[in-house]
Structure formats: structure tokens, C-alpha cells
Amino acid sequence: MPENNKKPQPGPNTQIFNAMNEDCVEMLDRHHAEEVKAAQARKRRRPQAMPKDPQRPAERPANAQRPAERPANAQRPAERSANAQRPAERPANAQRPAERPANAQRPAERPAPRRDDAKKTVQRKARPEAAVQRSARRAEDAQKSAQRRTAPAGAAVRPRRKKKQPKYKRYQRVFNLINIAACLLLLFGIGLLLVIGKRASGFLQSENRNLAEFPTFSLSSYFSGDYTSDITYYYTDTIPNREGLRNLANKFTDHFGLHKDDVEIIGSPVQADKGAVESSKPEGGNAVTVYTGGREETTTSAAVTTGSDAAAVSDSAVSSDAAVTETETQPAETEPVQTKKRTEIPDEGEVVNQSVIVSGKGTPEVRAMPMFGGIYDVGKQYAGVLNEYKAMVGDKVNVYNMSVPLSSAFYCPKNLAANYSDQHDCIINIANSLDKVINIDVFPTLQEHSDEYIFFRTDHHWEPLGAYYAAQEFCKTAAVPFVELKDMEECTKENFTGSMYGYSGYLEDLKTWPDTFYYYKPKNEYTIQYYDETFTTPDTSREQTLFYSWADGVNTYSTILGGDLDIAEIKTDVHNGRTLVVIKNSYGNALIPFFVGSFEKIYVVDFRYVEITMKDFFQRVGATDVLFGMAMSSCYTPGHIDAIREIMQ
Amino acid sequence: MVFADLFFIYLFIPLCLLCYFLAKSINAKNAVLLIFSLIFYAWGEPVWVVMLIGYAYLNYKCGLLIGRSRNKPAAKHALLLAVIVDLGVLGVFKYSGFFVENLNALLHISIPVPQIRLPIGISFYTFQTLSYTIDCYRNKVKVQKSYSRFLLYVSMFPQLVAGPIVRYSTIAEEINHRSVSQADIAAGLTRMIRGIGKKVIIANSMGTIVTGCFGAADQGYPGVKTVSALGAFLGATAVALQYYFDFSGYSDIAIGLGRIFGFHFDENFDYPYICKSITDFWRRWHISLSSWFRDYVYIPLGGNRKGLKRQCINIMIVWALTGFWHGASWNFMLWGVYFGVLLLIEKLFLLKRLEKLPFWVGHIYALFLVIIGWGIFHFDDLGALGKFFGALFCLNGNPFSSAITRNILSSNIFLLIAAVLFSFPIVPAIRKKMIKTEKGYYLANSLTIVLNVAILIVSSLMLVNNTNNPFLYFRF
């Protein structure tokens, strides 16, 4: 090393080095050295096993005898070649204490070749040449000695071994054989199993995606490197019993530490503003009143009660409940295309993917929550985009914002809460920047009901019950009628293990204690029609219904609206002239059934997929109310805010 | 293709071993190795493999020319050509984007930034061929007359993508004649499996801790702003352990595989974290790289023969280059300069004083500085690096400790302890003690076998979950 400038004097430091050196002996090389020794003990062809002559080429003839060798000797030439690499080391080693501290570049500093230099000179014929060459050679010597330090096994151990060789060490060969057999058996055995074993394929529930398929060859995919990397990916992704194996691995990694406070953070932290929000404006930040265009606000009460015979509610709920569970599993198989299509949908905001908080591990109350970190400036950008919308649509169309908190807003373990943004502050932060946009702050309402089942424990969405309370808040502000829960039909889906199972790295507890998905069907009359992303052609490939009973597994939440891709148009028997456009991420889906008794028309648009500008869209559908209803994570994700701005006009 | 991958371990390796040991003659064995090496490289770089072949051919020709025209100007020209081509390839592929970006920023111009994806392993094989032609010129190695053997040297898959930088002199003999003993295979397999374990079980898990503390690199290290001081130190320690186990794991796999095929590569890591000074650290860390820079840059520059001032300059040049070799980014340069300065300080006065102190003083001193150094190495964004230092010394207004830090620490405590222990030479020490008695000897050998099986199985299980398996060498 360049920086070592010491003179080659044996001293206390040298000894430490040597002692260390011995400690550092790689045990693997030791195996080898012992092997050499064992061979010597058998007194066979000692000269070859222990080269004295540093001239490598001269030793080669040993190879010539190989064909005649018995198995016991078969390894001998190999040892030769093992040694061949450092033939000059043995003599050099004799004086190791002397060269130890000097190993770096000392040779280069000294004009006269030292002893080991001289020996090396024998090895590769000395050429009395320019100083450049000599120094270069010395440099290599220096390198060699550096190597010796690091690969001292053969060098350091061998001479000592000469003294005595315990008898039992002759079993080294046996151990080696068993070792090789065990390793190769594993490599080849598992290798063969993976080749002939039946590969997993199809839809992976826990991760909401299809397993990789073997790539098809094309020149372009080959030259881009995709073909080969896809094969590698396929190989690992479709390993038989993949999930079982991953669970095994998780069981192992669980022992990396203690999990005593039963709270676990998975993934990476988020950046968050935690300071108090500016309170220049009053909370809510707006004194906007709802414009109802002189329409009669209460006309719809009749419609609300249509078909909802209060007395029959409980009965019908029970019976339809049973009906739902029956039909649930059946159509799932008959619509594989649908299933695949849905897998392409990317999931929620990045925040969710980044990190997961788990509480109550090992109990039925186990809950995995997405962390949330919000930067106030980002929230202000979001508010700014909504203000642009409001400016675009003018005073006659109401624009609302409903930023829905994530479950971690209410259930985050106390010891961790301080590390993340206060989600209510983040809502207020948005509200403060809104101009003429009506903010629906659902936080207090949800807080009040947080002892009820308003959020899933295993999924990143909210239970429709949570959406119900939020919708109630909205309808109150929007001055539209609202149908009480008791006037709707309750349905359930059991055994729902949601997306957090995958995000948490397969936390088994979530599978052991799954969620139940409760949803509520409106009883008034309505029709629903799905359109493609451009709102030009109706999507006829799917059943036109608000509730998809076949949605199951990790996609159970898609029971409502069947996913996010299409634009949905709902026409109800509420004749109040109010047309609501909901611009949403998947959180918004759960709200929709509760609006069926409140608006005459409802349009559901996912800002991530829609391909028509909202300006055109609002005009075409005659929007009177526009609700931005989405999870907090979207309101604080710059990419999503950009998407909302892009679809404006 | 990367080593820490089920496809490599359970398909590529078995096939390669099978073909290799079915081949009888050395030529056939070399052919098998060459074909598998080219497949290995083409798997990740289907285009650049062609460049690799042509590049090797050019260096091969230069080597021949140097051999034919010893002591004539032609030899010098051939050497010059090879050096220009080798450094040119490295410069174009690795540094052109960086230079253009900085030039643009400096002069407020907008030359289009070349979008060249760095071919894997380019930093390693350019250095290897450089060492070959220079050694040829210095008459330290015999010229390789067979192109296929030279190509095998350049492309040999165990050391192709992540080192060690094997010099031609190391394998010059073995590429022509070699044989493999049962002991070689056993040792090679053991070495390889331990390397896999180091990488998959320890390094990857350390990577999770690092992300837990600082956030993911592709998101701009979101956590570094809020991480506690203890968390920053924990993160940096985890970075240190991750890099050690990752790099040395890869080297172990390379050395082990080489051993199975009958090659004896030099050691690349020598328990760097037992170092007692920074000087000592660099004797133990990535030895093939630092010795390369010593022999082909430092000494030709004059080393320490031209006075202290010149030596200091030389040291700084070498360490800036060493840092820069790790990636085209300012933080790597900074990292190299950081160590250059430390080494200078040690050389000028500190080392002598350290030697007089008890060994643990030097050890703690060196480890602390090395860990800080890894912080510099880790953050390729200078803003995040600044925040990291702020967090480390409680200057961000961040707390000394936080629930997240404590949580990460406690839920990985055993792993951290194990990683620290294994970064010291305890395994060889225990084995050395054990094999002194007969029973201990049997036990040690049986344990080796059991451990091999266990490590391989556990690593494979952890590789099934391939979401957390970074390849750290993409920038090298």
C-alpha cells in the first residue's frame, strides 16, 4: 500500500502482525494444506508435494504421470498446481517477520534487491534493465507479499505441520468426500427438482398480480436484455410452492431480533412535515356555501324511501347475505379475463408501498397499516390544483375535497405516532389553501367512530362503514338527502386477507386473522353503465352492476365497482337535478353506494386511468357537483397531483 | 447474470460443473469455461458481450506485439494503444455521462448527455487487461499466444462481474495447466456456499436495515431528514456491514468457484474491520483493487521516491482515482479523497503515535472513521449526505434516539451481533482451536458439512423472496 512507509524492521508490531496473520488463516485453505500434509504422511512422491524449487516449469512433469495414478494419488497433481501459484513463498516465508511491515511498497524504496527479491529473480529470469523495470518487479514482490498476508494458509501453516501429523487427520479425505457429496447433491438435486417440478402460474392472490410467464423470444427483447432477465425472473417467480417457501424464510428472519413490543415497522421511512399548520385561515379555510341552483333540495326524500320498507330490512339483509356468499365463488372462475385485467392496475399511492406498521402481532387484533408522511408544500400543490378546477367550472358547480385519512391516523401505536405526519394537520393544511373549494373534513367523524369497524386490519382501504360516515358528512354539506344504513341491505364477505399481507412481507398473522368485508346495497332504483377510459364506448365486456359478488381474495374490496379502470355512470330515481362527478382513487369507490340515494346521476372517474379531459366531461354530463374523494396518500403524492392536473383540460 | 440468484445457483452452476468435469483435456475444460463465461456475460449484456470479445482481441494483439518487439519502440506503441483503448472504453462507458453533465452544469451549456448503460463488470475487466499488457511490457508475464485462453482470462465468469481483479500473472500457469483435487472441490464448494450465505443472509438483511434507517435510494433517501442520531449511526454501521458482506461474499463465491475449476485467485478481503488504522484497513479491504492502483499508478508516478511532497500528491491522486473507480459520482470521489487525507495524516504523524497506544484505541479510531466513510460512499446525493452528517451529530434538530431506531435495532439485534462477530476472524480461530484434539477435529469437519447444507438451504429460501436482493456493482 502506498501509504506504508515503514522500514523493514522486525519489532513488536511485526509480531502482532504475524499473530494476526495466523489467526486469519482461512480455514478452507487449511483443508487444503492438511490434505497436502496427509499426503506427505503417506510418503508418496514427496518432492512434488512439497516443491523446493521455485522454478515452476520444471515441476510440470508431475502431470505426466497422472493417468497411472490410483485414486488416492489423483489429488496430488492438483496440489501441485495449488502450490504452483506461490512457489516462491516458502523460501520467502522463512524470513517473514522481516518483511511483514514492509509488505506494501517498501521494495520500491530500496535501491538494492533484498533476499526475497533475489529469489524471485531466479524465478522469472532477471533482466538487468532500466530502473523502471526493476522497480516494477519490486512492486510485484510487494504485491506478492501483500497477497501472502491475505492468503497465508498454504504459506504460514505448512512449515509447522511438518512436525507432527495427528493420525486422525487422515480422515480429511472422507470428510471432503462427504462435504462434496452433500453440496453437489443439494445443487444438482434442487436444480433438477426446479427443472422438472411443476411451475406455479396464474394469479397470485397475496400480491394481486399474475405470476411471471416464460417470455416469448424476439430479437428486440433479446438485444434489450429483457428476454434473458425475464427468464431469470420467471425461474424464481414461479418456483413451486413459492408462498410456502417465503413463509419459511420469514420464519427464519423473524429470529434476527426481538419483537417484544409487538409493533413492527416494515419498509423504509417516509419524509414528513410534523410542525403545526399555519393557522392564518380558520379551520376548513372556506366559507363557501353550496350552490343548489334554486333547485329544491328536499325533493328526493321520496326517492330515498323507494323500495325500502323499513320493516323488511333486517330480514332481507339476512337472506341476501346468504345469497351473496353462495354466488361469490362461482363466477370468479368464469371470468378469468377480468381477473387478469385487474392485475394490471397499479395500487395506491407510493406511501403505501413504502412502509407498513404492524401492531398487535400474535393477536386477533393484528393490524397492518400504511405509514403516512406528508410534506405540507405538496398538500398545498394539491389544493392549488383543486382551486384551478374550481376556477374552471365557475360558481355554479360545487367542488368538494374529501381527503380520507389512512388507518394509521387512528390506530398507529403511540410510540410510533410521533414519527409520522399528523393526518388531521395534513387535511387542515390542504383546507387552508383551498379557495372556494368546499373541504369535507371527515377526520373528526371517523375519529368519533374509530372504535367501530371502519378500517380493514389487513388491507390498505377503508371498510364501507367508514365510507358511510364520510358520505354522511359530505351529503350534509352538499345539502342532499342521505339514506341511513338501516335502510340499506347489508352483505358480508368473510375471510378477506387484504393487500397488507403482501406489503408486510407475508405476515402470517394477517392470514390467520383475516378481515370481514361488510358492504351495503342501496335499495332504491338505479341503473349503472360502464364506459371506457375515453367515455366514448360503453364497456360491454362486463356485467353492468354496482356490486361484483365474484370479487374475492385480495381483491375483495373491488366488490364495489369491480375495480378502477372504467368510468361508471349511475342513474338513480332521485330527481333532484344534482349530478355528482367523483374524481377518486380506490378509496372513493366505497363512497359510491351511499350516494345512490342522494344524487340523480353519479359519475365515477379514477384520475389515474381516465383519458378524457374533465372540462369536456363536466360539460357532457352536466356536472353540478364535483367531489375529489381519495386517500390522503394521493393528496400528498406529487405524481398523483400531476395526474389530476393533467386531466383537467 | 448475478451470483446471488437461484437461476445461477441451481441451473447455471450445475450445468457448468457437469460439462466441466465431463471434459477431459485442458483444452476441452477451457472451452467449457469459455462458453459458459460468454453465456454468463451475454445473459446480462447481450450486446456488450460482442464488445468484450473484440476488446479482448485487441488487448491480445497488443500483448503479442509487445512480446514480439521487446525493447523496440513498437512495444511502447502497442502498450500505449492498449492503455488508450482500455481507459477509453472505461471512460466512454462509465464516465462520459458524468463529465458531460458536470460540463453542462459548469458552463451552462447543454451538450446532450450520452445515455450509455454501464456494461456489467467493465471496471473489473478493463483493469485486468491493463494489468496484462503492462505486465507484458514490463516483461513480468509471458505473452499469452492463444486468443481463446486470453479471452477466457478476461471473461472468466467467477470474477467477471464483481472481481476480484485477477491479474494475469496469478492465473498464467493455471490457464495452461491445472488439475483439481478432491480437496480443492470441497474447499471451493465450502467457500462458494459461505459467500452466498454472506451475501444473501447477512448483506441483504443489512440492506433492509439501511433502508429502514435512511429510506430507499431511488426515492432520494426520504428518511435521512428525520432519522435519529443513533439511527444514523446504526444505518452507517449497517452500510459498513452490508458492503463488507456483499463484496467479500461475492469475492468468496469467485474464489470458491475458481478453486473448483482449479484456479487459485488471490484473497480480496482480509477481515478489514479488525484494522487498527486506516492504513491497515486499506491493506485488508479490496486488496486486489488497492494493490492494482499501487502497482500501476502509485509506483509509476514515483511512489515515495521523489520526496515527501511528491509522495503526498501521489497518494491523493491514487485515492481520488480509487474513489472514482467505484462510480461516476462526486460522492465516490469524495470518499476516495477522504481516505487519501486520512492516510496522509496517518503517514505524516498519526500512525507512529497510534502504535504507542493500546491496540483498541487505534481500532475504535479506525472503525469510526471507516463507518463515516461508508456514509459518504452510500449517499450518492450530496444533499442527502449533508443531512446524514447533520443527523449523525444531532444538527438536524433530530432526536438522539427514536422509537423507529429502537425498533429496528431490537428487531435485528441478533443479526447485527452475528454480523459483527463474523466480520472478525472468529470462524478460523474457533476452527483452529477445535482441530487440535481428535474429537474437536471430527466435530469441526462435521460442522463444516452441516453448515454448508444449512447455509445453502437458508440462502435459497431467502432468495425466493427476490424483492430485496440488490446488485451493488452496477456502478462499478
mmCIF file of C-alpha atoms in Angstrom, chain A residues 242-430:
data_model
loop_
_atom_site.group_PDB
_atom_site.id
_atom_site.type_symbol
_atom_site.label_atom_id
_atom_site.label_comp_id
_atom_site.label_asym_id
_atom_site.label_seq_id
_atom_site.Cartn_x
_atom_site.Cartn_y
_atom_site.Cartn_z
ATOM 1 C CA ARG A 242 -43.383 -20.142 -3.595
ATOM 2 C CA GLU A 243 -45.505 -18.708 -0.858
ATOM 3 C CA GLY A 244 -44.809 -21.587 1.477
ATOM 4 C CA LEU A 245 -41.099 -21.165 0.926
ATOM 5 C CA ARG A 246 -41.296 -17.460 1.541
ATOM 6 C CA ASN A 247 -43.084 -18.060 4.778
ATOM 7 C CA LEU A 248 -40.345 -20.441 5.803
ATOM 8 C CA ALA A 249 -37.783 -17.778 5.031
ATOM 9 C CA ASN A 250 -39.769 -15.283 7.078
ATOM 10 C CA LYS A 251 -39.852 -17.674 9.996
ATOM 11 C CA PHE A 252 -36.099 -17.721 9.813
ATOM 12 C CA THR A 253 -35.655 -13.979 9.561
ATOM 13 C CA ASP A 254 -38.044 -13.499 12.482
ATOM 14 C CA HIS A 255 -35.227 -14.725 14.659
ATOM 15 C CA PHE A 256 -32.958 -11.878 13.654
ATOM 16 C CA GLY A 257 -34.065 -9.960 16.703
ATOM 17 C CA LEU A 258 -36.597 -9.378 19.412
ATOM 18 C CA HIS A 259 -40.144 -8.324 18.719
ATOM 19 C CA LYS A 260 -41.248 -7.708 22.231
ATOM 20 C CA ASP A 261 -43.267 -4.541 21.830
ATOM 21 C CA ASP A 262 -45.279 -6.272 19.130
ATOM 22 C CA VAL A 263 -45.020 -3.315 16.859
ATOM 23 C CA GLU A 264 -43.050 -3.725 13.739
ATOM 24 C CA ILE A 265 -42.099 -1.360 11.005
ATOM 25 C CA ILE A 266 -41.601 -2.864 7.632
ATOM 26 C CA GLY A 267 -40.056 -0.967 4.808
ATOM 27 C CA SER A 268 -38.478 2.423 4.673
ATOM 28 C CA PRO A 269 -39.381 5.581 6.480
ATOM 29 C CA VAL A 270 -41.273 8.434 4.988
ATOM 30 C CA GLN A 271 -40.439 12.048 4.975
ATOM 31 C CA ALA A 272 -42.970 14.051 6.856
ATOM 32 C CA ASP A 273 -43.776 17.544 7.940
ATOM 33 C CA LYS A 274 -44.741 17.451 11.550
ATOM 34 C CA GLY A 275 -44.911 21.031 12.613
ATOM 35 C CA ALA A 276 -48.164 22.784 13.252
ATOM 36 C CA VAL A 277 -50.030 24.010 10.228
ATOM 37 C CA GLU A 278 -50.273 27.688 9.650
ATOM 38 C CA SER A 279 -53.462 28.952 11.093
ATOM 39 C CA SER A 280 -53.833 32.080 9.052
ATOM 40 C CA LYS A 281 -57.203 30.867 7.999
ATOM 41 C CA PRO A 282 -59.839 29.355 10.166
ATOM 42 C CA GLU A 283 -60.006 25.618 10.078
ATOM 43 C CA GLY A 284 -61.687 24.480 6.928
ATOM 44 C CA GLY A 285 -60.478 27.645 5.331
ATOM 45 C CA ASN A 286 -63.596 28.438 3.449
ATOM 46 C CA ALA A 287 -66.930 29.903 3.953
ATOM 47 C CA VAL A 288 -68.288 28.595 0.713
ATOM 48 C CA THR A 289 -71.896 27.650 0.601
ATOM 49 C CA VAL A 290 -73.297 25.002 -1.610
ATOM 50 C CA TYR A 291 -74.904 26.236 -4.775
ATOM 51 C CA THR A 292 -78.055 24.333 -5.450
ATOM 52 C CA GLY A 293 -79.190 26.411 -8.407
ATOM 53 C CA GLY A 294 -82.529 27.148 -6.931
ATOM 54 C CA ARG A 295 -83.397 23.507 -7.177
ATOM 55 C CA GLU A 296 -85.490 22.140 -4.454
ATOM 56 C CA GLU A 297 -83.179 20.454 -2.078
ATOM 57 C CA THR A 298 -85.533 18.106 -0.417
ATOM 58 C CA THR A 299 -87.335 16.670 -3.417
ATOM 59 C CA THR A 300 -85.600 13.421 -3.097
ATOM 60 C CA SER A 301 -86.820 12.209 0.195
ATOM 61 C CA ALA A 302 -89.471 10.210 -1.554
ATOM 62 C CA ALA A 303 -86.950 8.541 -3.748
ATOM 63 C CA VAL A 304 -84.917 7.604 -0.804
ATOM 64 C CA THR A 305 -87.626 5.605 0.700
ATOM 65 C CA THR A 306 -88.467 3.954 -2.573
ATOM 66 C CA GLY A 307 -88.325 0.269 -2.181
ATOM 67 C CA SER A 308 -87.028 0.457 1.300
ATOM 68 C CA ASP A 309 -89.595 -0.992 3.515
ATOM 69 C CA ALA A 310 -88.035 -0.377 6.841
ATOM 70 C CA ALA A 311 -89.694 -3.352 8.441
ATOM 71 C CA ALA A 312 -88.288 -5.751 5.906
ATOM 72 C CA VAL A 313 -84.765 -4.537 6.171
ATOM 73 C CA SER A 314 -83.397 -6.939 8.671
ATOM 74 C CA ASP A 315 -84.928 -9.965 7.018
ATOM 75 C CA SER A 316 -83.791 -9.130 3.568
ATOM 76 C CA ALA A 317 -80.351 -8.371 4.833
ATOM 77 C CA VAL A 318 -80.024 -11.812 6.230
ATOM 78 C CA SER A 319 -81.375 -13.574 3.200
ATOM 79 C CA SER A 320 -79.358 -11.624 0.706
ATOM 80 C CA ASP A 321 -76.387 -12.241 2.865
ATOM 81 C CA ALA A 322 -76.711 -15.928 2.297
ATOM 82 C CA ALA A 323 -77.302 -15.382 -1.381
ATOM 83 C CA VAL A 324 -74.142 -13.427 -1.708
ATOM 84 C CA THR A 325 -71.943 -15.958 -0.074
ATOM 85 C CA GLU A 326 -73.337 -18.575 -2.373
ATOM 86 C CA THR A 327 -72.646 -16.725 -5.546
ATOM 87 C CA GLU A 328 -69.332 -15.394 -4.518
ATOM 88 C CA THR A 329 -67.034 -18.143 -5.548
ATOM 89 C CA GLN A 330 -68.804 -19.323 -8.633
ATOM 90 C CA PRO A 331 -68.328 -16.631 -11.219
ATOM 91 C CA ALA A 332 -64.770 -15.947 -10.257
ATOM 92 C CA GLU A 333 -63.549 -18.794 -12.401
ATOM 93 C CA THR A 334 -65.796 -17.980 -15.272
ATOM 94 C CA GLU A 335 -64.236 -14.592 -15.728
ATOM 95 C CA PRO A 336 -60.515 -15.135 -15.816
ATOM 96 C CA VAL A 337 -60.035 -12.342 -18.312
ATOM 97 C CA GLN A 338 -61.473 -9.868 -15.894
ATOM 98 C CA THR A 339 -59.189 -11.117 -13.199
ATOM 99 C CA LYS A 340 -56.135 -10.659 -15.316
ATOM 100 C CA LYS A 341 -57.143 -7.253 -16.398
ATOM 101 C CA ARG A 342 -57.456 -6.079 -12.881
ATOM 102 C CA THR A 343 -53.981 -7.214 -12.017
ATOM 103 C CA GLU A 344 -52.504 -4.555 -14.233
ATOM 104 C CA ILE A 345 -53.867 -1.859 -12.027
ATOM 105 C CA PRO A 346 -51.105 -0.349 -10.001
ATOM 106 C CA ASP A 347 -52.003 0.018 -6.412
ATOM 107 C CA GLU A 348 -52.387 3.008 -4.224
ATOM 108 C CA GLY A 349 -50.036 5.871 -3.572
ATOM 109 C CA GLU A 350 -46.374 5.233 -3.105
ATOM 110 C CA VAL A 351 -46.652 5.905 0.548
ATOM 111 C CA VAL A 352 -48.458 2.633 0.975
ATOM 112 C CA ASN A 353 -45.813 0.696 -0.822
ATOM 113 C CA GLN A 354 -43.034 2.219 1.134
ATOM 114 C CA SER A 355 -43.806 1.155 4.600
ATOM 115 C CA VAL A 356 -46.060 -0.765 6.833
ATOM 116 C CA ILE A 357 -46.685 -0.505 10.537
ATOM 117 C CA VAL A 358 -47.847 -3.648 12.237
ATOM 118 C CA SER A 359 -49.436 -3.645 15.646
ATOM 119 C CA GLY A 360 -50.935 -6.341 17.793
ATOM 120 C CA LYS A 361 -48.788 -9.091 16.351
ATOM 121 C CA GLY A 362 -49.795 -12.515 17.515
ATOM 122 C CA THR A 363 -53.312 -11.474 18.469
ATOM 123 C CA PRO A 364 -56.596 -11.400 16.572
ATOM 124 C CA GLU A 365 -56.311 -7.608 16.707
ATOM 125 C CA VAL A 366 -53.259 -7.660 14.490
ATOM 126 C CA ARG A 367 -53.341 -4.684 12.185
ATOM 127 C CA ALA A 368 -51.040 -3.688 9.354
ATOM 128 C CA MET A 369 -51.174 -0.039 8.444
ATOM 129 C CA PRO A 370 -49.649 2.026 5.720
ATOM 130 C CA MET A 371 -47.479 4.787 7.088
ATOM 131 C CA PHE A 372 -48.168 8.294 6.052
ATOM 132 C CA GLY A 373 -45.773 11.156 5.663
ATOM 133 C CA GLY A 374 -46.879 14.351 4.095
ATOM 134 C CA ILE A 375 -44.972 17.439 3.085
ATOM 135 C CA TYR A 376 -47.133 20.490 3.583
ATOM 136 C CA ASP A 377 -45.923 22.029 0.350
ATOM 137 C CA VAL A 378 -47.172 19.022 -1.550
ATOM 138 C CA GLY A 379 -50.555 19.328 0.100
ATOM 139 C CA LYS A 380 -50.644 22.955 -0.959
ATOM 140 C CA GLN A 381 -49.937 21.942 -4.521
ATOM 141 C CA TYR A 382 -52.873 19.582 -4.355
ATOM 142 C CA ALA A 383 -55.095 22.332 -3.051
ATOM 143 C CA GLY A 384 -53.818 24.555 -5.832
ATOM 144 C CA VAL A 385 -54.911 22.059 -8.464
ATOM 145 C CA LEU A 386 -58.360 21.865 -6.917
ATOM 146 C CA ASN A 387 -58.546 25.655 -6.956
ATOM 147 C CA GLU A 388 -57.763 25.551 -10.667
ATOM 148 C CA TYR A 389 -60.662 23.166 -11.133
ATOM 149 C CA LYS A 390 -62.932 25.459 -9.219
ATOM 150 C CA ALA A 391 -61.828 28.427 -11.322
ATOM 151 C CA MET A 392 -62.528 26.393 -14.432
ATOM 152 C CA VAL A 393 -66.025 25.257 -13.548
ATOM 153 C CA GLY A 394 -67.152 28.554 -12.104
ATOM 154 C CA ASP A 395 -69.524 29.346 -9.291
ATOM 155 C CA LYS A 396 -72.377 27.189 -10.475
ATOM 156 C CA VAL A 397 -70.619 23.930 -9.913
ATOM 157 C CA ASN A 398 -69.657 22.905 -6.413
ATOM 158 C CA VAL A 399 -66.208 21.465 -5.932
ATOM 159 C CA TYR A 400 -65.508 19.479 -2.796
ATOM 160 C CA ASN A 401 -62.423 17.920 -1.388
ATOM 161 C CA MET A 402 -62.525 14.880 0.812
ATOM 162 C CA SER A 403 -59.072 13.669 1.813
ATOM 163 C CA VAL A 404 -59.560 10.367 3.543
ATOM 164 C CA PRO A 405 -57.133 9.545 6.345
ATOM 165 C CA LEU A 406 -55.410 6.178 6.312
ATOM 166 C CA SER A 407 -55.946 3.700 9.087
ATOM 167 C CA SER A 408 -52.659 4.716 10.676
ATOM 168 C CA ALA A 409 -54.272 8.041 11.518
ATOM 169 C CA PHE A 410 -56.377 6.306 14.143
ATOM 170 C CA TYR A 411 -54.601 3.101 15.022
ATOM 171 C CA CYS A 412 -50.917 3.965 14.885
ATOM 172 C CA PRO A 413 -49.182 2.734 18.036
ATOM 173 C CA LYS A 414 -48.500 5.647 20.337
ATOM 174 C CA ASN A 415 -44.761 5.119 20.452
ATOM 175 C CA LEU A 416 -44.516 5.498 16.724
ATOM 176 C CA ALA A 417 -47.110 8.127 16.032
ATOM 177 C CA ALA A 418 -44.657 10.947 16.640
ATOM 178 C CA ASN A 419 -42.603 9.820 13.695
ATOM 179 C CA TYR A 420 -45.277 10.391 11.124
ATOM 180 C CA SER A 421 -47.323 13.280 9.972
ATOM 181 C CA ASP A 422 -50.455 14.101 11.860
ATOM 182 C CA GLN A 423 -53.026 13.341 9.223
ATOM 183 C CA HIS A 424 -55.540 15.794 10.565
ATOM 184 C CA ASP A 425 -52.947 18.547 10.313
ATOM 185 C CA CYS A 426 -52.385 17.471 6.751
ATOM 186 C CA ILE A 427 -56.081 17.755 5.966
ATOM 187 C CA ILE A 428 -56.245 21.182 7.568
ATOM 188 C CA ASN A 429 -53.155 22.157 5.640
ATOM 189 C CA ILE A 430 -54.995 21.387 2.411
#
